[in-house]
């Protein structure tokens, strides 16, 4: 057991490295601009992202079940393999349908990682008796994620200004490195064994997938806090993600180079990563409820700031910081409320809700940008964010006072 515990300790350290490398995707700050050079207008860009999230929506739960029943490590390995394949496919793609195929494969790779990665970390801590450290450790994860994003945005912006294909090729190589590294993780064996024993004793092997999904749905139905927190964390994430992608094109139309845009985005990521390491202190000051009330309001005001001022760079940085804080705090709360045997599946439900919102909102923003302007799209987003922040305050102060 001691040896196994030592291996689980290394899971935490290896996860920092994995997160940094997996976020070292040099295409994240330039892919919309790159696709635009291939003849994709804002509407088609919105549809491509919609396809990505439509696939994510349909595949999140099945991939989460794979992680719960056959291992978080197995799920992570498969995810990185598909990420590498997707990146290679993008290098040789020249039309909408090939881009759509690549995004489909990429979506499944994200699905395989989304619930599995968090579940692997939390269950490792749980076996070690250190789950109370999750907020602090997840804050460090967020920091490494943002540092990886900073490096990717700066280097990707630089390579994109020289040759887009270099950025995609380097990203494919890095995906291959993370694929190899994913084999080094150790499964929290006790947790996985207990899941399988229970499942095989109660249902036939062919019914494992259905049973796992039904159990997870019942857990969410039985604890309305979990459902609310899943919606809240995704509202914050959808607004931040949409601004991240469409601001690229917005700044490009203002005459900024890919490298300059990469600098704007990377500074925001760096600030967000730094603040993520201080979230546990913020939690002590404001408590979970204070943070959950404040974050949507801050994001709504920041989007309005982008709309009515010339300081989009500053207000986007604030959005990034708020998104990181919300992710660390709400993820910790959700993990405390759900059992290990359903953790990856329920966290995949969380990602599925995100995909659902993206399917609805992202193509709409692109269409409004084509028909009117991106600034008009941002106005609509600001209105939506304002209404949701008011609704969030009402729900937290009337329906979930115990949070």
Short mmCIF file of C-alpha atoms in Angstrom, two decimals, residues 240-383:
data_model
loop_
_atom_site.label_atom_id
_atom_site.label_comp_id
_atom_site.label_asym_id
_atom_site.label_seq_id
_atom_site.Cartn_x
_atom_site.Cartn_y
_atom_site.Cartn_z
CA UNK A 240 -15.25 33.35 -21.15
CA UNK A 241 -14.68 30.83 -23.96
CA UNK A 242 -16.81 32.75 -26.46
CA UNK A 243 -14.95 35.98 -25.73
CA UNK A 244 -11.61 34.17 -26.08
CA UNK A 245 -12.38 32.96 -29.60
CA UNK A 246 -14.29 35.87 -31.10
CA UNK A 247 -11.96 38.53 -29.70
CA UNK A 248 -9.25 36.99 -31.91
CA UNK A 249 -11.15 38.00 -35.04
CA UNK A 250 -12.27 41.28 -33.45
CA UNK A 251 -8.69 42.33 -32.76
CA UNK A 252 -7.57 41.10 -36.18
CA UNK A 253 -10.09 43.39 -37.88
CA UNK A 254 -8.60 46.26 -35.86
CA UNK A 255 -5.24 45.67 -37.52
CA UNK A 256 -3.49 43.61 -34.83
CA UNK A 257 -1.09 40.85 -35.90
CA UNK A 258 -1.35 37.25 -34.73
CA UNK A 259 1.65 37.80 -32.48
CA UNK A 260 0.10 40.89 -30.87
CA UNK A 261 -3.17 39.04 -30.30
CA UNK A 262 -1.18 36.18 -28.75
CA UNK A 263 0.42 38.68 -26.34
CA UNK A 264 -3.00 40.06 -25.33
CA UNK A 265 -4.37 36.59 -24.66
CA UNK A 266 -1.23 35.32 -22.93
CA UNK A 267 -1.11 38.21 -20.45
CA UNK A 268 -4.70 37.41 -19.49
CA UNK A 269 -3.82 33.73 -19.04
CA UNK A 270 -0.79 34.59 -16.93
CA UNK A 271 -2.85 36.77 -14.59
CA UNK A 272 -5.54 34.09 -14.37
CA UNK A 273 -2.95 31.44 -13.54
CA UNK A 274 -1.46 33.57 -10.77
CA UNK A 275 -4.86 34.26 -9.21
CA UNK A 276 -5.77 30.56 -9.35
CA UNK A 277 -3.00 29.83 -6.85
CA UNK A 278 -4.57 32.32 -4.41
CA UNK A 279 -8.13 31.00 -4.64
CA UNK A 280 -7.90 29.13 -1.34
CA UNK A 281 -7.22 32.46 0.39
CA UNK A 282 -10.12 34.10 -1.43
CA UNK A 283 -12.32 31.21 -0.31
CA UNK A 284 -11.44 31.91 3.32
CA UNK A 285 -12.38 35.57 2.85
CA UNK A 286 -15.58 35.40 0.80
CA UNK A 287 -16.65 31.75 1.24
CA UNK A 288 -18.05 29.74 -1.67
CA UNK A 289 -21.35 31.60 -1.78
CA UNK A 290 -19.77 35.05 -1.97
CA UNK A 291 -17.57 33.95 -4.85
CA UNK A 292 -20.47 32.30 -6.70
CA UNK A 293 -22.54 35.48 -6.43
CA UNK A 294 -19.71 37.81 -7.45
CA UNK A 295 -18.19 36.03 -10.44
CA UNK A 296 -21.14 36.20 -12.91
CA UNK A 297 -21.64 39.89 -12.04
CA UNK A 298 -17.96 40.64 -12.67
CA UNK A 299 -18.06 38.85 -16.02
CA UNK A 300 -21.23 40.68 -17.13
CA UNK A 301 -19.72 44.07 -16.24
CA UNK A 302 -16.49 43.14 -18.04
CA UNK A 303 -18.31 42.27 -21.27
CA UNK A 304 -20.07 45.63 -21.08
CA UNK A 305 -16.62 47.17 -20.61
CA UNK A 306 -15.45 45.53 -23.84
CA UNK A 307 -18.53 46.87 -25.64
CA UNK A 308 -18.45 50.50 -24.51
CA UNK A 309 -14.74 51.21 -23.96
CA UNK A 310 -11.47 50.79 -25.83
CA UNK A 311 -9.99 48.68 -23.03
CA UNK A 312 -10.99 45.23 -24.29
CA UNK A 313 -7.60 43.81 -23.29
CA UNK A 314 -8.08 44.81 -19.64
CA UNK A 315 -11.66 43.62 -19.38
CA UNK A 316 -10.85 40.31 -21.08
CA UNK A 317 -8.10 39.75 -18.49
CA UNK A 318 -10.69 40.27 -15.74
CA UNK A 319 -12.97 37.69 -17.42
CA UNK A 320 -10.09 35.17 -17.50
CA UNK A 321 -9.33 35.70 -13.82
CA UNK A 322 -12.99 35.32 -12.86
CA UNK A 323 -13.30 32.15 -14.94
CA UNK A 324 -10.25 30.57 -13.24
CA UNK A 325 -11.52 31.40 -9.77
CA UNK A 326 -14.96 29.99 -10.54
CA UNK A 327 -13.50 26.79 -11.98
CA UNK A 328 -11.34 26.03 -8.93
CA UNK A 329 -14.01 26.82 -6.32
CA UNK A 330 -17.03 25.23 -7.98
CA UNK A 331 -15.11 22.12 -9.10
CA UNK A 332 -14.07 21.52 -5.50
CA UNK A 333 -17.65 21.91 -4.27
CA UNK A 334 -19.03 19.54 -6.90
CA UNK A 335 -16.41 16.88 -6.13
CA UNK A 336 -17.31 17.01 -2.44
CA UNK A 337 -20.95 16.31 -3.25
CA UNK A 338 -20.52 13.28 -5.53
CA UNK A 339 -19.28 9.69 -4.88
CA UNK A 340 -16.07 8.36 -6.41
CA UNK A 341 -17.78 5.56 -8.29
CA UNK A 342 -19.75 8.07 -10.36
CA UNK A 343 -17.26 10.93 -10.38
CA UNK A 344 -16.03 10.79 -13.99
CA UNK A 345 -19.54 10.23 -15.36
CA UNK A 346 -21.01 13.18 -13.45
CA UNK A 347 -18.09 15.43 -14.38
CA UNK A 348 -18.77 14.43 -17.98
CA UNK A 349 -22.37 15.57 -17.50
CA UNK A 350 -20.83 18.89 -16.51
CA UNK A 351 -18.90 19.04 -19.79
CA UNK A 352 -22.01 17.96 -21.68
CA UNK A 353 -23.92 20.97 -20.32
CA UNK A 354 -21.07 23.18 -21.53
CA UNK A 355 -21.33 21.66 -25.00
CA UNK A 356 -25.11 22.21 -25.00
CA UNK A 357 -24.67 25.90 -24.24
CA UNK A 358 -21.94 26.21 -26.88
CA UNK A 359 -24.16 24.60 -29.52
CA UNK A 360 -26.79 27.26 -28.82
CA UNK A 361 -24.64 30.35 -28.33
CA UNK A 362 -21.46 30.06 -30.37
CA UNK A 363 -22.99 29.81 -33.89
CA UNK A 364 -25.43 32.58 -32.94
CA UNK A 365 -22.55 34.92 -32.08
CA UNK A 366 -20.91 34.14 -35.43
CA UNK A 367 -24.12 34.71 -37.36
CA UNK A 368 -24.77 38.04 -35.63
CA UNK A 369 -21.16 39.01 -36.33
CA UNK A 370 -21.62 38.29 -40.06
CA UNK A 371 -25.01 40.03 -40.31
CA UNK A 372 -24.16 43.05 -38.17
CA UNK A 373 -20.78 43.23 -36.38
CA UNK A 374 -18.85 41.45 -33.66
CA UNK A 375 -19.42 44.45 -31.42
CA UNK A 376 -23.17 43.89 -31.81
CA UNK A 377 -22.64 40.22 -30.89
CA UNK A 378 -20.80 41.33 -27.75
CA UNK A 379 -23.74 43.58 -26.82
CA UNK A 380 -26.08 40.58 -27.00
CA UNK A 381 -23.64 38.59 -24.86
CA UNK A 382 -23.49 41.41 -22.32
CA UNK A 383 -27.29 41.48 -22.07
#
